[in-house]
Every structure is written in structure tokens, then in C-alpha cells.
PDB file of C-alpha atoms in Angstrom:
ATOM      1  CA  MET A 449      18.675   3.542  -0.785  1.00  0.00           C
ATOM      2  CA  PRO A 450      17.972   4.645   2.834  1.00  0.00           C
ATOM      3  CA  SER A 451      16.550   8.121   3.364  1.00  0.00           C
ATOM      4  CA  GLU A 452      17.360  10.414   6.269  1.00  0.00           C
ATOM      5  CA  THR A 453      14.693   8.496   8.221  1.00  0.00           C
ATOM      6  CA  GLY A 454      16.490   5.187   7.624  1.00  0.00           C
ATOM      7  CA  ILE A 455      13.643   3.858   5.448  1.00  0.00           C
ATOM      8  CA  ALA A 456      14.582   2.449   2.072  1.00  0.00           C
ATOM      9  CA  HIS A 457      12.816   4.038  -0.877  1.00  0.00           C
ATOM     10  CA  SER A 458      12.660   2.684  -4.400  1.00  0.00           C
ATOM     11  CA  TYR A 459      14.939   4.331  -6.942  1.00  0.00           C
ATOM     12  CA  GLY A 460      13.182   7.076  -8.840  1.00  0.00           C
ATOM     13  CA  VAL A 461      10.171   7.105  -6.523  1.00  0.00           C
ATOM     14  CA  ALA A 462       9.471  10.332  -4.702  1.00  0.00           C
ATOM     15  CA  SER A 463       9.499  10.009  -0.923  1.00  0.00           C
ATOM     16  CA  SER A 464       6.366  11.130   0.896  1.00  0.00           C
ATOM     17  CA  ASN A 465       8.666  13.670   2.566  1.00  0.00           C
ATOM     18  CA  ASN A 466       8.926  15.267  -0.880  1.00  0.00           C
ATOM     19  CA  ALA A 467       5.257  14.911  -1.806  1.00  0.00           C
ATOM     20  CA  PRO A 468       4.849  18.592  -2.805  1.00  0.00           C
ATOM     21  CA  LEU A 469       7.745  18.135  -5.254  1.00  0.00           C
ATOM     22  CA  LEU A 470       6.267  15.053  -6.864  1.00  0.00           C
ATOM     23  CA  GLY A 471       7.379  15.924 -10.367  1.00  0.00           C
ATOM     24  CA  ARG A 472      11.060  15.597  -9.493  1.00  0.00           C
ATOM     25  CA  CYS A 473      13.230  13.316  -7.366  1.00  0.00           C
ATOM     26  CA  SER A 474      17.036  13.365  -7.742  1.00  0.00           C
ATOM     27  CA  GLY A 475      16.831  14.463 -11.363  1.00  0.00           C
ATOM     28  CA  PHE A 476      14.217  11.816 -12.165  1.00  0.00           C
ATOM     29  CA  VAL A 477      10.975  13.255 -13.539  1.00  0.00           C
ATOM     30  CA  ALA A 478       8.058  11.157 -12.311  1.00  0.00           C
ATOM     31  CA  GLU A 479       5.326  10.484 -14.847  1.00  0.00           C
ATOM     32  CA  HIS A 480       2.836   9.824 -12.046  1.00  0.00           C
ATOM     33  CA  PRO A 481       2.994  10.722  -8.351  1.00  0.00           C
ATOM     34  CA  GLN A 482       4.195   7.670  -6.426  1.00  0.00           C
ATOM     35  CA  ASP A 483       5.785   6.681  -3.146  1.00  0.00           C
ATOM     36  CA  ALA A 484       7.325   3.547  -1.667  1.00  0.00           C
ATOM     37  CA  PHE A 485       8.578   2.488   1.738  1.00  0.00           C
ATOM     38  CA  HIS A 486       9.510  -0.636   3.710  1.00  0.00           C
ATOM     39  CA  LEU A 487       8.751  -1.339   7.353  1.00  0.00           C
ATOM     40  CA  PRO A 488       9.622  -4.245   9.637  1.00  0.00           C
ATOM     41  CA  ALA A 489       7.124  -7.122   9.411  1.00  0.00           C
ATOM     42  CA  ARG A 490       5.639  -6.482  12.860  1.00  0.00           C
ATOM     43  CA  ARG A 491       2.119  -5.682  14.045  1.00  0.00           C
ATOM     44  CA  THR A 492       3.384  -2.311  15.292  1.00  0.00           C
ATOM     45  CA  SER A 493       4.308  -1.375  11.704  1.00  0.00           C
ATOM     46  CA  VAL A 494       0.683  -1.510  10.533  1.00  0.00           C
ATOM     47  CA  PRO A 495      -0.359   1.815  12.140  1.00  0.00           C
ATOM     48  CA  GLU A 496       2.895   3.382  10.900  1.00  0.00           C
ATOM     49  CA  ALA A 497       2.064   2.287   7.345  1.00  0.00           C
ATOM     50  CA  ARG A 498      -1.429   3.757   7.744  1.00  0.00           C
ATOM     51  CA  ARG A 499       0.014   7.090   9.023  1.00  0.00           C
ATOM     52  CA  ARG A 500       2.454   7.313   6.120  1.00  0.00           C
ATOM     53  CA  VAL A 501      -0.261   6.594   3.572  1.00  0.00           C
ATOM     54  CA  SER A 502      -2.613   9.121   5.181  1.00  0.00           C
ATOM     55  CA  ALA A 503       0.033  11.876   5.087  1.00  0.00           C
ATOM     56  CA  LEU A 504       0.899  11.068   1.488  1.00  0.00           C
ATOM     57  CA  LEU A 505      -2.729  11.155   0.345  1.00  0.00           C
ATOM     58  CA  ARG A 506      -3.292  14.496   2.113  1.00  0.00           C
ATOM     59  CA  ALA A 507      -0.237  15.873   0.286  1.00  0.00           C
ATOM     60  CA  TRP A 508      -1.636  14.573  -3.005  1.00  0.00           C
ATOM     61  CA  GLY A 509      -4.941  16.329  -2.273  1.00  0.00           C
ATOM     62  CA  ALA A 510      -7.067  13.166  -2.108  1.00  0.00           C
ATOM     63  CA  ALA A 511     -10.692  13.405  -1.024  1.00  0.00           C
ATOM     64  CA  GLN A 512     -11.455  12.166   2.500  1.00  0.00           C
ATOM     65  CA  GLN A 513     -13.334   9.086   1.250  1.00  0.00           C
ATOM     66  CA  VAL A 514     -10.356   8.105  -0.906  1.00  0.00           C
ATOM     67  CA  ARG A 515      -8.025   8.504   2.092  1.00  0.00           C
ATOM     68  CA  ASP A 516     -10.308   6.389   4.279  1.00  0.00           C
ATOM     69  CA  ASP A 517     -10.638   3.616   1.680  1.00  0.00           C
ATOM     70  CA  VAL A 518      -6.926   3.491   0.824  1.00  0.00           C
ATOM     71  CA  GLU A 519      -5.953   3.479   4.513  1.00  0.00           C
ATOM     72  CA  LEU A 520      -8.266   0.520   5.146  1.00  0.00           C
ATOM     73  CA  VAL A 521      -6.962  -1.450   2.146  1.00  0.00           C
ATOM     74  CA  VAL A 522      -3.328  -0.781   3.132  1.00  0.00           C
ATOM     75  CA  THR A 523      -4.118  -1.831   6.720  1.00  0.00           C
ATOM     76  CA  GLU A 524      -5.692  -5.114   5.602  1.00  0.00           C
ATOM     77  CA  LEU A 525      -3.007  -6.028   3.059  1.00  0.00           C
ATOM     78  CA  PHE A 526      -0.121  -5.007   5.315  1.00  0.00           C
ATOM     79  CA  THR A 527      -1.617  -6.992   8.204  1.00  0.00           C
ATOM     80  CA  ASN A 528      -1.957 -10.073   5.982  1.00  0.00           C
ATOM     81  CA  ALA A 529       1.697  -9.784   4.921  1.00  0.00           C
ATOM     82  CA  VAL A 530       2.775  -9.578   8.573  1.00  0.00           C
ATOM     83  CA  ARG A 531       0.514 -12.406   9.799  1.00  0.00           C
ATOM     84  CA  HIS A 532       0.740 -14.902   6.979  1.00  0.00           C
ATOM     85  CA  THR A 533       4.353 -14.738   5.785  1.00  0.00           C
ATOM     86  CA  GLY A 534       7.787 -15.216   7.257  1.00  0.00           C
ATOM     87  CA  SER A 535       8.917 -11.776   6.074  1.00  0.00           C
ATOM     88  CA  GLU A 536      11.392  -9.576   7.895  1.00  0.00           C
ATOM     89  CA  LYS A 537      10.070  -6.487   6.121  1.00  0.00           C
ATOM     90  CA  VAL A 538       7.012  -5.511   4.111  1.00  0.00           C
ATOM     91  CA  GLY A 539       7.003  -3.023   1.248  1.00  0.00           C
ATOM     92  CA  CYS A 540       4.236  -0.589   0.378  1.00  0.00           C
ATOM     93  CA  GLU A 541       3.996   1.297  -2.892  1.00  0.00           C
ATOM     94  CA  LEU A 542       1.340   3.782  -3.973  1.00  0.00           C
ATOM     95  CA  ALA A 543       1.001   5.315  -7.420  1.00  0.00           C
ATOM     96  CA  LEU A 544      -1.552   7.769  -8.726  1.00  0.00           C
ATOM     97  CA  VAL A 545      -2.380   6.917 -12.328  1.00  0.00           C
ATOM     98  CA  GLY A 546      -5.135   9.005 -13.868  1.00  0.00           C
ATOM     99  CA  THR A 547      -8.341   8.415 -11.953  1.00  0.00           C
ATOM    100  CA  HIS A 548      -6.971   5.443  -9.975  1.00  0.00           C
ATOM    101  CA  ILE A 549      -4.589   4.840  -7.136  1.00  0.00           C
ATOM    102  CA  ARG A 550      -2.589   1.611  -7.256  1.00  0.00           C
ATOM    103  CA  ILE A 551      -1.605   0.051  -3.926  1.00  0.00           C
ATOM    104  CA  GLU A 552       1.025  -2.693  -3.846  1.00  0.00           C
ATOM    105  CA  ILE A 553       2.047  -4.522  -0.679  1.00  0.00           C
ATOM    106  CA  THR A 554       5.036  -6.828  -1.107  1.00  0.00           C
ATOM    107  CA  ASP A 555       6.204  -9.490   1.336  1.00  0.00           C
ATOM    108  CA  GLN A 556       9.347 -11.633   1.299  1.00  0.00           C
ATOM    109  CA  GLY A 557       7.515 -14.953   1.295  1.00  0.00           C
ATOM    110  CA  GLY A 558       7.750 -17.838   3.680  1.00  0.00           C
ATOM    111  CA  GLY A 559       4.012 -18.185   4.114  1.00  0.00           C
ATOM    112  CA  GLY A 560       3.219 -20.821   1.549  1.00  0.00           C
ATOM    113  CA  ALA A 561       2.887 -20.724  -2.209  1.00  0.00           C
ATOM    114  CA  SER A 562      -0.838 -20.096  -2.468  1.00  0.00           C
ATOM    115  CA  ALA A 563      -2.268 -16.780  -3.594  1.00  0.00           C
ATOM    116  CA  PRO A 564      -4.469 -14.892  -1.123  1.00  0.00           C
ATOM    117  CA  GLN A 565      -8.187 -15.641  -1.499  1.00  0.00           C
ATOM    118  CA  VAL A 566     -11.384 -14.397   0.093  1.00  0.00           C
ATOM    119  CA  GLN A 567     -12.527 -17.079   2.525  1.00  0.00           C
ATOM    120  CA  PRO A 568     -16.138 -18.298   2.300  1.00  0.00           C
ATOM    121  CA  GLY A 569     -18.247 -16.890   5.119  1.00  0.00           C
ATOM    122  CA  SER A 570     -15.514 -14.358   5.991  1.00  0.00           C
ATOM    123  CA  VAL A 571     -17.999 -11.493   6.370  1.00  0.00           C
ATOM    124  CA  ASP A 572     -19.368 -12.991   9.588  1.00  0.00           C
ATOM    125  CA  LYS A 573     -16.005 -13.939  11.121  1.00  0.00           C
ATOM    126  CA  GLU A 574     -13.731 -11.738  13.192  1.00  0.00           C
ATOM    127  CA  CYS A 575     -10.692 -12.956  11.222  1.00  0.00           C
ATOM    128  CA  GLY A 576     -10.723 -13.378   7.471  1.00  0.00           C
ATOM    129  CA  ARG A 577     -12.671 -10.267   6.469  1.00  0.00           C
ATOM    130  CA  GLY A 578      -9.635  -8.404   5.131  1.00  0.00           C
ATOM    131  CA  LEU A 579      -9.725  -9.564   1.534  1.00  0.00           C
ATOM    132  CA  PHE A 580     -13.508  -9.280   1.449  1.00  0.00           C
ATOM    133  CA  LEU A 581     -13.102  -5.591   2.385  1.00  0.00           C
ATOM    134  CA  VAL A 582     -10.296  -5.134  -0.140  1.00  0.00           C
ATOM    135  CA  GLY A 583     -12.566  -6.541  -2.866  1.00  0.00           C
ATOM    136  CA  ALA A 584     -15.484  -4.368  -1.788  1.00  0.00           C
ATOM    137  CA  LEU A 585     -13.444  -1.140  -1.862  1.00  0.00           C
ATOM    138  CA  SER A 586     -11.326  -1.868  -4.938  1.00  0.00           C
ATOM    139  CA  GLU A 587     -12.243  -1.739  -8.590  1.00  0.00           C
ATOM    140  CA  SER A 588      -9.851  -4.669  -9.010  1.00  0.00           C
ATOM    141  CA  TRP A 589      -7.225  -6.507  -6.985  1.00  0.00           C
ATOM    142  CA  GLY A 590      -4.961  -9.503  -7.274  1.00  0.00           C
ATOM    143  CA  SER A 591      -1.538 -10.893  -6.547  1.00  0.00           C
ATOM    144  CA  ARG A 592       1.613 -11.940  -8.348  1.00  0.00           C
ATOM    145  CA  PRO A 593       5.025 -13.291  -7.371  1.00  0.00           C
ATOM    146  CA  ASP A 594       7.411 -10.480  -6.441  1.00  0.00           C
ATOM    147  CA  ASP A 595      10.517  -9.758  -8.532  1.00  0.00           C
ATOM    148  CA  SER A 596      12.630 -12.209  -6.502  1.00  0.00           C
ATOM    149  CA  GLY A 597      10.149 -15.034  -7.024  1.00  0.00           C
ATOM    150  CA  LEU A 598      10.173 -15.765  -3.273  1.00  0.00           C
ATOM    151  CA  GLY A 599       7.613 -13.257  -2.028  1.00  0.00           C
ATOM    152  CA  ARG A 600       4.286 -11.989  -3.248  1.00  0.00           C
ATOM    153  CA  THR A 601       2.876  -8.603  -4.230  1.00  0.00           C
ATOM    154  CA  VAL A 602      -0.807  -8.053  -3.533  1.00  0.00           C
ATOM    155  CA  TRP A 603      -2.190  -5.077  -5.429  1.00  0.00           C
ATOM    156  CA  ALA A 604      -5.446  -3.146  -5.499  1.00  0.00           C
ATOM    157  CA  ASP A 605      -6.751  -0.344  -7.720  1.00  0.00           C
ATOM    158  CA  LEU A 606      -9.103   2.147  -6.088  1.00  0.00           C
ATOM    159  CA  PRO A 607     -10.862   5.127  -7.642  1.00  0.00           C
ATOM    160  CA  TYR A 608      -9.160   8.465  -6.946  1.00  0.00           C
ATOM    161  CA  THR A 609     -10.829  11.831  -6.581  1.00  0.00           C
ATOM    162  CA  ALA A 610      -9.287  15.069  -5.362  1.00  0.00           C
ATOM    163  CA  ALA A 611     -10.630  16.924  -2.351  1.00  0.00           C
ATOM    164  CA  ALA A 612     -12.969  19.819  -3.135  1.00  0.00           C
ATOM    165  CA  HIS A 613     -11.392  23.184  -2.427  1.00  0.00           C
TER     166      HIS A 613
END
């Protein structure tokens, strides 16, 4: 369902525009703070995804290190979805569950059937470091086919701590 900004949000998921109201969205009581959005699968959408995630994490009261790490993981996964798939749009979902934040980036497919993998020697290359960084910053990460069976969701769980007041 499109919001006033024209961005589609998942049903029952609080928009980042409503981050201070995270317990309630259209009568739905969220068990955990979460947000979802879709952007066109273009390079120019990557910084927009990073800005949205940064604003959301500030609203959730995340510590600066958490914001930095999540922004980097979202940047790498979103970039991979844009570069390596034939998607028209890419979805991003964040959920705060206890002491972890779950990031899910979903593409529409068209980039081959193989799951993303860290490439050997990727630390020393200009391209290919993304998944190495995701693995280094995440407690766990992986991928699965999306609900349609055509695309793929790449997820990562990062530790969450609130900012000191």
C-alpha cells in the first residue's frame, strides 16, 4: 500500500515516518519495532536507502556504532541487489528483536539462481568485499528465496544497543 511519499510499505509494518509511534500502525499493534520500504533498483537508490535506515535507527534510539554498522550492511546488500539482479525494485526491511536488528534486502530475481557467497581473496579487491564486510559485522547472515520464488532475500542479524542518554 503506497504511503503519502509514494513508497509501498508492508501491511502491518510501521513506516519510518511513524517511528515514534512504533507500537501502533493502523490498529495493528507491533510486537517489535519494524519498518519496510521499496526503492527502484538503481544506483541512486542506495544512498536513499542508507538515509532512510539512518533516520529510522536514530528514531529507535540506536547507538552510533549500531547505526554505522547497519548502514554499511544495508549499503552492501542493497548495492548487490541492484548490481547482480534484473530487479525493477529492491525491498528493505528492518526489525528490532530483543538485542538484535534483522536486516532483509529482497530483490525480484533475474540474476541467476545461485546464492550470494563471499569471494575468495575479496578483501584485497576493490569489488567483491561487500559480503566479506557483511559477515564481519553480522552475528549471522544468509539468503533464501523470496515469497514469490523468483527473487532472493539476503538477511543479516546485527547486535543492537541503545544510545547512552
